[in-house]
Amino acid sequence: MASVKIPDTKVEELKAICQKFRNDGSELINVLHGAQELFGYLPPEVQEIVADELNVSLAHVYGVVTFYSFFSMLPKGKHPISICMGTACYVRGAEKVLDEFKKLLKVKVGETTPDGKYSLSCLRCVGACGLAPVVTIGERVYGRVAAGDVKKILGEY
Amino acid sequence: MDIVKLTIDDKTLVVEKGTTLLEAAKTIGINIPSLCYMKLEDLNFENKPGGCRVCVVEVEGRRNLAPACKTVCEEGMKVQTHTVRVVNARRTVMELILSDHPAECLTCAKSGECDLQSVAQKLGIREIHYQGEQSHYKSDKSPAIIRDMDKCIMCRRCETVCNEVQTVGVLSAINRGFEAVVAPAFEMDLDHSTCTYCGQCVAVCPTGALTERDYTWKVIEALVDPTKTVVVQTAPAVRAALGESFGMEPGTLVTGKMVTALRKLGFDYVFDTDFAADLTIMEEGAEILDRLSKHLSGDKEVKLPILTSCCPGWVNFLEHNFADMKDIPSTAKSPQQMFGAIAKSYFAQKLGIKREDMVVVSVMPCLAKKYECTREEFSVNGDPDVNMSISTRELAQLIRNANLDFKQLADEDFDNPMGASTGASVIFGTTGGVIEAAVRTAYELYTKNELKKVDFEELRGMEGIRQATVDFDGLPINIGIAHGLGNARKLLEDIKAGKSTFHAIEIMACPGGCIGGGGQPYHHGNVEVLKKRQKAIYREDAGKAIRKSHENPFIIKLYEEFLGAPLSNLSHELLHTHYFDRKKKIEI
């Protein structure tokens, strides 16, 4: 068992999430959703506790975490930026928008800026194809974003 | 029994409901090529992710080709297994798989035994029409197993055996798409994980992605070193399987040819791990009786059931997962390690050489043995009791290297004193054998009566968990047997919960015991091979003049000349060990 660096109270909260799903291994994805909401990301220690509580192998937990792009093992920035790379957004220029974010923030996809303010990720379809290309920052959704808008959008934060 | 009637390649057949097309076709002699699919009958192993699509067939009325391994037979189905469309699809699938596979067949450890290679040959692939990026992963070299994931085809057999059969849970598919790979959590190396080195992943891997750590060159270096006396020991299960590597029928006993081959390879002394297995029984049997008599006289502290400790994969499993129970197994070292300890003390003294000038090589059906001999507690001042362990497959390779015509070799006998063994020690090679050997000795030591019938049929078989009660002249001894770590886990959890009523339990990590070890010639999914090896082991036992360990004259002599008695101070020092808490910490 790794030395748990996360505070005890958080560990208890995490265990409570597991219990909410009856410590059932087949609820792993739901538990991980809850855990990511609690911690912002899924560090190894969290995955270990989840594996122990649900009685599934650590490799299996890690497999699920790395399979779904929603789950992250890196701490998210204060303002998590997601660019939709679904078909509709992609054909309407999402890649150019992404490149602009990368250029201005000087990070790659999956990374967080050194000051912890922004993190950058891609996702597949937020279900707002009419607004393509779509960018989300935290809970906010920006539609019909062009590369030229990126600087202005970042200026809001 | 519900049945369905269908036709495959215009032949009508009737099968049990639920049968897959692949299995149904097999019953009428049609072997549909397959790659990811593998089933080990009776051993709780079935891998059919339907991922490779090599086994596709045409089903009348269906638009798409169907994977035979996953498609269940239905009433009235009409199936064609080798139409032009099917054959073309298979070839395309194979070419796509091969387009992301290193073309290193000539130097690959798996060449000649590779399922990917044989399917490619069967389909006559001569050109790969798809060129693209190839996946690359870091290689992982543990003391026992090497992972070269560039050669992985994502069949997931290793994952299935690790999780479902062994319940070790080290391997899982991680990442997705082109990045996907089978790996331990956080992509750590095997030696940082809770891998037991049982080697069952290697036993089922279709390609060279998982292979053993090869020590054959180290053996050759020792053999040509004039300052070293090189001693070899061979485990019981090796003689029942080595012949397969030379095209002999599974279950052919090649004990004599193996001895001759080892002598021709240049080993100074060809000894038998079976000798040490007899010694194990002396120590373990005495320990069983000691704990049992304490228990019978009302000692509440004594730990029962006692668990066998010969199998290093199982010991690793215990140390990783049940470390709080580490005082339950017998403290007797495994036969491999007992052999090393005696060879480098008793036998080295007889020869008048220093232990550092002796090299002990073991030939094992096992990959965990490679790790076991590196454990610190099994060395003296940095000199290991057993210098290196090679698998049955590696011995076959050494014999091929030396250009020996194995089948034509004459039979020779092991050297003395450490080559003499009894039938009891031979059966260590199969599930149920260690405990049967222990019972043969413990019965006579406890009752002081002669055991008339040495065969304990009730302890034999292939079921994953078996139990039997043996009558020690009025004292019923409850015995449990588990092979495969998933089965072992069940018995251990019962013990933990205080539900176990056994006095003694034998555990072997590999399905079938050592005959099915991770270092044996590849079975390619044919469980009959394991059963034939098992029969061979019992045949060898039945043919032995002496069948009880305590009657081995050289064991008696060893105690008289050197050790004193079982569980003596010297025995404790040389032949017993203890176990550790090895719950792994994450190291990324």
PDB file of C-alpha atoms in Angstrom, chain A:
ATOM      1  CA  MET A   1       0.000   0.000   0.000  1.00  0.00           C
ATOM      2  CA  ALA A   2       1.335   3.397  -0.915  1.00  0.00           C
ATOM      3  CA  SER A   3       1.817   5.863   1.867  1.00  0.00           C
ATOM      4  CA  VAL A   4      -1.407   7.824   1.715  1.00  0.00           C
ATOM      5  CA  LYS A   5      -0.625  11.471   1.214  1.00  0.00           C
ATOM      6  CA  ILE A   6      -4.232  12.576   1.064  1.00  0.00           C
ATOM      7  CA  PRO A   7      -5.782  13.791   4.332  1.00  0.00           C
ATOM      8  CA  ASP A   8      -7.722  11.268   6.449  1.00  0.00           C
ATOM      9  CA  THR A   9     -10.975  13.182   6.177  1.00  0.00           C
ATOM     10  CA  LYS A  10     -10.803  12.957   2.387  1.00  0.00           C
ATOM     11  CA  VAL A  11     -10.041   9.243   2.633  1.00  0.00           C
ATOM     12  CA  GLU A  12     -13.202   8.824   4.669  1.00  0.00           C
ATOM     13  CA  GLU A  13     -15.170  10.795   2.079  1.00  0.00           C
ATOM     14  CA  LEU A  14     -13.773   8.576  -0.652  1.00  0.00           C
ATOM     15  CA  LYS A  15     -14.708   5.449   1.271  1.00  0.00           C
ATOM     16  CA  ALA A  16     -18.198   6.882   1.724  1.00  0.00           C
ATOM     17  CA  ILE A  17     -18.477   7.247  -2.060  1.00  0.00           C
ATOM     18  CA  CYS A  18     -17.505   3.592  -2.442  1.00  0.00           C
ATOM     19  CA  GLN A  19     -20.093   2.612   0.156  1.00  0.00           C
ATOM     20  CA  LYS A  20     -22.729   4.668  -1.640  1.00  0.00           C
ATOM     21  CA  PHE A  21     -22.228   2.195  -4.480  1.00  0.00           C
ATOM     22  CA  ARG A  22     -22.263  -0.786  -2.057  1.00  0.00           C
ATOM     23  CA  ASN A  23     -18.504  -1.314  -2.607  1.00  0.00           C
ATOM     24  CA  ASP A  24     -19.580  -3.048  -5.807  1.00  0.00           C
ATOM     25  CA  GLY A  25     -16.797  -3.602  -8.330  1.00  0.00           C
ATOM     26  CA  SER A  26     -19.200  -3.244 -11.253  1.00  0.00           C
ATOM     27  CA  GLU A  27     -19.860   0.349 -10.123  1.00  0.00           C
ATOM     28  CA  LEU A  28     -16.215   1.247 -10.625  1.00  0.00           C
ATOM     29  CA  ILE A  29     -16.885   3.962 -13.214  1.00  0.00           C
ATOM     30  CA  ASN A  30     -19.464   5.674 -11.009  1.00  0.00           C
ATOM     31  CA  VAL A  31     -17.116   5.526  -8.043  1.00  0.00           C
ATOM     32  CA  LEU A  32     -14.299   7.024 -10.114  1.00  0.00           C
ATOM     33  CA  HIS A  33     -16.605   9.833 -11.222  1.00  0.00           C
ATOM     34  CA  GLY A  34     -17.323  10.589  -7.581  1.00  0.00           C
ATOM     35  CA  ALA A  35     -13.642  10.355  -6.680  1.00  0.00           C
ATOM     36  CA  GLN A  36     -12.619  12.711  -9.464  1.00  0.00           C
ATOM     37  CA  GLU A  37     -15.258  15.181  -8.352  1.00  0.00           C
ATOM     38  CA  LEU A  38     -13.838  14.999  -4.831  1.00  0.00           C
ATOM     39  CA  PHE A  39     -10.154  15.316  -5.681  1.00  0.00           C
ATOM     40  CA  GLY A  40     -10.240  16.972  -9.082  1.00  0.00           C
ATOM     41  CA  TYR A  41      -8.151  14.146 -10.458  1.00  0.00           C
ATOM     42  CA  LEU A  42      -7.287  10.512  -9.724  1.00  0.00           C
ATOM     43  CA  PRO A  43      -3.797  10.164  -8.237  1.00  0.00           C
ATOM     44  CA  PRO A  44      -2.391   6.635  -7.614  1.00  0.00           C
ATOM     45  CA  GLU A  45      -3.276   6.756  -3.903  1.00  0.00           C
ATOM     46  CA  VAL A  46      -6.935   7.367  -4.726  1.00  0.00           C
ATOM     47  CA  GLN A  47      -6.955   4.505  -7.223  1.00  0.00           C
ATOM     48  CA  GLU A  48      -5.421   2.224  -4.632  1.00  0.00           C
ATOM     49  CA  ILE A  49      -8.085   3.007  -2.066  1.00  0.00           C
ATOM     50  CA  VAL A  50     -10.815   2.479  -4.665  1.00  0.00           C
ATOM     51  CA  ALA A  51      -9.284  -0.879  -5.685  1.00  0.00           C
ATOM     52  CA  ASP A  52      -9.112  -2.013  -2.049  1.00  0.00           C
ATOM     53  CA  GLU A  53     -12.622  -0.865  -1.214  1.00  0.00           C
ATOM     54  CA  LEU A  54     -14.257  -2.386  -4.291  1.00  0.00           C
ATOM     55  CA  ASN A  55     -12.081  -5.504  -4.127  1.00  0.00           C
ATOM     56  CA  VAL A  56     -10.928  -5.182  -7.730  1.00  0.00           C
ATOM     57  CA  SER A  57      -7.337  -5.226  -8.930  1.00  0.00           C
ATOM     58  CA  LEU A  58      -5.364  -2.014  -9.041  1.00  0.00           C
ATOM     59  CA  ALA A  59      -4.406  -2.774 -12.641  1.00  0.00           C
ATOM     60  CA  HIS A  60      -8.096  -2.927 -13.543  1.00  0.00           C
ATOM     61  CA  VAL A  61      -8.781   0.450 -11.918  1.00  0.00           C
ATOM     62  CA  TYR A  62      -5.811   1.957 -13.715  1.00  0.00           C
ATOM     63  CA  GLY A  63      -7.003   0.366 -16.958  1.00  0.00           C
ATOM     64  CA  VAL A  64     -10.386   2.068 -16.641  1.00  0.00           C
ATOM     65  CA  VAL A  65      -8.840   5.395 -15.630  1.00  0.00           C
ATOM     66  CA  THR A  66      -6.560   5.395 -18.664  1.00  0.00           C
ATOM     67  CA  PHE A  67      -9.265   4.179 -21.055  1.00  0.00           C
ATOM     68  CA  TYR A  68     -11.729   7.007 -20.521  1.00  0.00           C
ATOM     69  CA  SER A  69     -10.467  10.429 -21.497  1.00  0.00           C
ATOM     70  CA  PHE A  70     -12.735  12.025 -18.886  1.00  0.00           C
ATOM     71  CA  PHE A  71     -10.599  10.594 -16.104  1.00  0.00           C
ATOM     72  CA  SER A  72      -7.329  12.317 -15.393  1.00  0.00           C
ATOM     73  CA  MET A  73      -4.321  11.420 -13.299  1.00  0.00           C
ATOM     74  CA  LEU A  74      -3.020  14.986 -13.403  1.00  0.00           C
ATOM     75  CA  PRO A  75      -4.444  17.750 -11.250  1.00  0.00           C
ATOM     76  CA  LYS A  76      -6.728  19.991 -13.303  1.00  0.00           C
ATOM     77  CA  GLY A  77      -6.152  23.745 -13.439  1.00  0.00           C
ATOM     78  CA  LYS A  78      -8.438  26.169 -11.687  1.00  0.00           C
ATOM     79  CA  HIS A  79     -10.157  26.675 -15.038  1.00  0.00           C
ATOM     80  CA  PRO A  80     -10.251  23.403 -16.970  1.00  0.00           C
ATOM     81  CA  ILE A  81     -10.508  24.074 -20.705  1.00  0.00           C
ATOM     82  CA  SER A  82     -11.935  21.375 -22.975  1.00  0.00           C
ATOM     83  CA  ILE A  83     -12.055  21.583 -26.741  1.00  0.00           C
ATOM     84  CA  CYS A  84     -14.579  19.365 -28.455  1.00  0.00           C
ATOM     85  CA  MET A  85     -12.961  17.200 -31.117  1.00  0.00           C
ATOM     86  CA  GLY A  86     -16.185  15.480 -32.142  1.00  0.00           C
ATOM     87  CA  THR A  87     -16.847  15.210 -35.874  1.00  0.00           C
ATOM     88  CA  ALA A  88     -18.980  18.347 -36.186  1.00  0.00           C
ATOM     89  CA  CYS A  89     -16.574  20.526 -34.196  1.00  0.00           C
ATOM     90  CA  TYR A  90     -13.567  19.047 -35.928  1.00  0.00           C
ATOM     91  CA  VAL A  91     -14.791  19.777 -39.449  1.00  0.00           C
ATOM     92  CA  ARG A  92     -15.653  23.327 -38.400  1.00  0.00           C
ATOM     93  CA  GLY A  93     -12.102  24.101 -37.280  1.00  0.00           C
ATOM     94  CA  ALA A  94     -11.724  22.835 -33.691  1.00  0.00           C
ATOM     95  CA  GLU A  95      -8.117  21.895 -34.341  1.00  0.00           C
ATOM     96  CA  LYS A  96      -7.183  25.507 -35.150  1.00  0.00           C
ATOM     97  CA  VAL A  97      -8.878  26.604 -31.946  1.00  0.00           C
ATOM     98  CA  LEU A  98      -6.936  23.971 -30.024  1.00  0.00           C
ATOM     99  CA  ASP A  99      -3.655  25.076 -31.596  1.00  0.00           C
ATOM    100  CA  GLU A 100      -4.370  28.632 -30.523  1.00  0.00           C
ATOM    101  CA  PHE A 101      -4.972  27.551 -26.904  1.00  0.00           C
ATOM    102  CA  LYS A 102      -1.756  25.512 -26.970  1.00  0.00           C
ATOM    103  CA  LYS A 103       0.168  28.488 -28.339  1.00  0.00           C
ATOM    104  CA  LEU A 104      -1.180  31.037 -25.878  1.00  0.00           C
ATOM    105  CA  LEU A 105      -1.013  28.771 -22.782  1.00  0.00           C
ATOM    106  CA  LYS A 106       2.254  27.068 -23.798  1.00  0.00           C
ATOM    107  CA  VAL A 107       0.975  23.644 -22.710  1.00  0.00           C
ATOM    108  CA  LYS A 108       0.133  20.412 -24.494  1.00  0.00           C
ATOM    109  CA  VAL A 109      -3.166  18.583 -24.310  1.00  0.00           C
ATOM    110  CA  GLY A 110      -3.524  16.967 -20.889  1.00  0.00           C
ATOM    111  CA  GLU A 111      -1.239  19.477 -19.187  1.00  0.00           C
ATOM    112  CA  THR A 112      -1.791  22.249 -16.696  1.00  0.00           C
ATOM    113  CA  THR A 113      -0.123  25.674 -16.807  1.00  0.00           C
ATOM    114  CA  PRO A 114       2.685  26.033 -14.221  1.00  0.00           C
ATOM    115  CA  ASP A 115       0.626  28.575 -12.245  1.00  0.00           C
ATOM    116  CA  GLY A 116      -2.185  26.001 -11.974  1.00  0.00           C
ATOM    117  CA  LYS A 117      -4.650  28.404 -13.547  1.00  0.00           C
ATOM    118  CA  TYR A 118      -5.571  26.559 -16.747  1.00  0.00           C
ATOM    119  CA  SER A 119      -5.527  22.954 -17.886  1.00  0.00           C
ATOM    120  CA  LEU A 120      -6.126  21.876 -21.447  1.00  0.00           C
ATOM    121  CA  SER A 121      -7.938  18.780 -22.668  1.00  0.00           C
ATOM    122  CA  CYS A 122      -9.910  17.448 -25.591  1.00  0.00           C
ATOM    123  CA  LEU A 123     -13.209  15.649 -25.486  1.00  0.00           C
ATOM    124  CA  ARG A 124     -15.533  13.931 -27.905  1.00  0.00           C
ATOM    125  CA  CYS A 125     -18.862  15.691 -28.433  1.00  0.00           C
ATOM    126  CA  VAL A 126     -20.650  17.593 -25.733  1.00  0.00           C
ATOM    127  CA  GLY A 127     -23.954  17.194 -27.558  1.00  0.00           C
ATOM    128  CA  ALA A 128     -24.077  20.778 -28.805  1.00  0.00           C
ATOM    129  CA  CYS A 129     -23.097  20.158 -32.417  1.00  0.00           C
ATOM    130  CA  GLY A 130     -25.247  23.087 -33.580  1.00  0.00           C
ATOM    131  CA  LEU A 131     -22.788  25.357 -31.773  1.00  0.00           C
ATOM    132  CA  ALA A 132     -19.685  23.775 -33.339  1.00  0.00           C
ATOM    133  CA  PRO A 133     -16.875  24.293 -32.663  1.00  0.00           C
ATOM    134  CA  VAL A 134     -17.493  24.127 -28.921  1.00  0.00           C
ATOM    135  CA  VAL A 135     -15.144  24.959 -26.046  1.00  0.00           C
ATOM    136  CA  THR A 136     -15.993  24.499 -22.370  1.00  0.00           C
ATOM    137  CA  ILE A 137     -14.214  26.237 -19.524  1.00  0.00           C
ATOM    138  CA  GLY A 138     -15.347  24.904 -16.181  1.00  0.00           C
ATOM    139  CA  GLU A 139     -19.118  24.835 -16.420  1.00  0.00           C
ATOM    140  CA  ARG A 140     -19.313  27.491 -19.135  1.00  0.00           C
ATOM    141  CA  VAL A 141     -19.884  26.606 -22.766  1.00  0.00           C
ATOM    142  CA  TYR A 142     -18.595  28.733 -25.643  1.00  0.00           C
ATOM    143  CA  GLY A 143     -20.091  28.105 -29.099  1.00  0.00           C
ATOM    144  CA  ARG A 144     -18.930  28.886 -32.644  1.00  0.00           C
ATOM    145  CA  VAL A 145     -15.452  29.632 -31.377  1.00  0.00           C
ATOM    146  CA  ALA A 146     -12.865  30.786 -33.896  1.00  0.00           C
ATOM    147  CA  ALA A 147      -9.124  30.838 -33.328  1.00  0.00           C
ATOM    148  CA  GLY A 148      -9.297  34.624 -33.211  1.00  0.00           C
ATOM    149  CA  ASP A 149     -11.687  34.499 -30.199  1.00  0.00           C
ATOM    150  CA  VAL A 150      -9.341  32.531 -27.976  1.00  0.00           C
ATOM    151  CA  LYS A 151      -7.358  35.460 -26.611  1.00  0.00           C
ATOM    152  CA  LYS A 152     -10.556  37.297 -25.689  1.00  0.00           C
ATOM    153  CA  ILE A 153     -12.032  34.232 -23.979  1.00  0.00           C
ATOM    154  CA  LEU A 154      -8.907  33.705 -21.878  1.00  0.00           C
ATOM    155  CA  GLY A 155      -9.079  37.363 -20.953  1.00  0.00           C
ATOM    156  CA  GLU A 156     -12.324  36.660 -19.077  1.00  0.00           C
ATOM    157  CA  TYR A 157     -10.434  34.623 -16.454  1.00  0.00           C
TER     158      TYR A 157
END
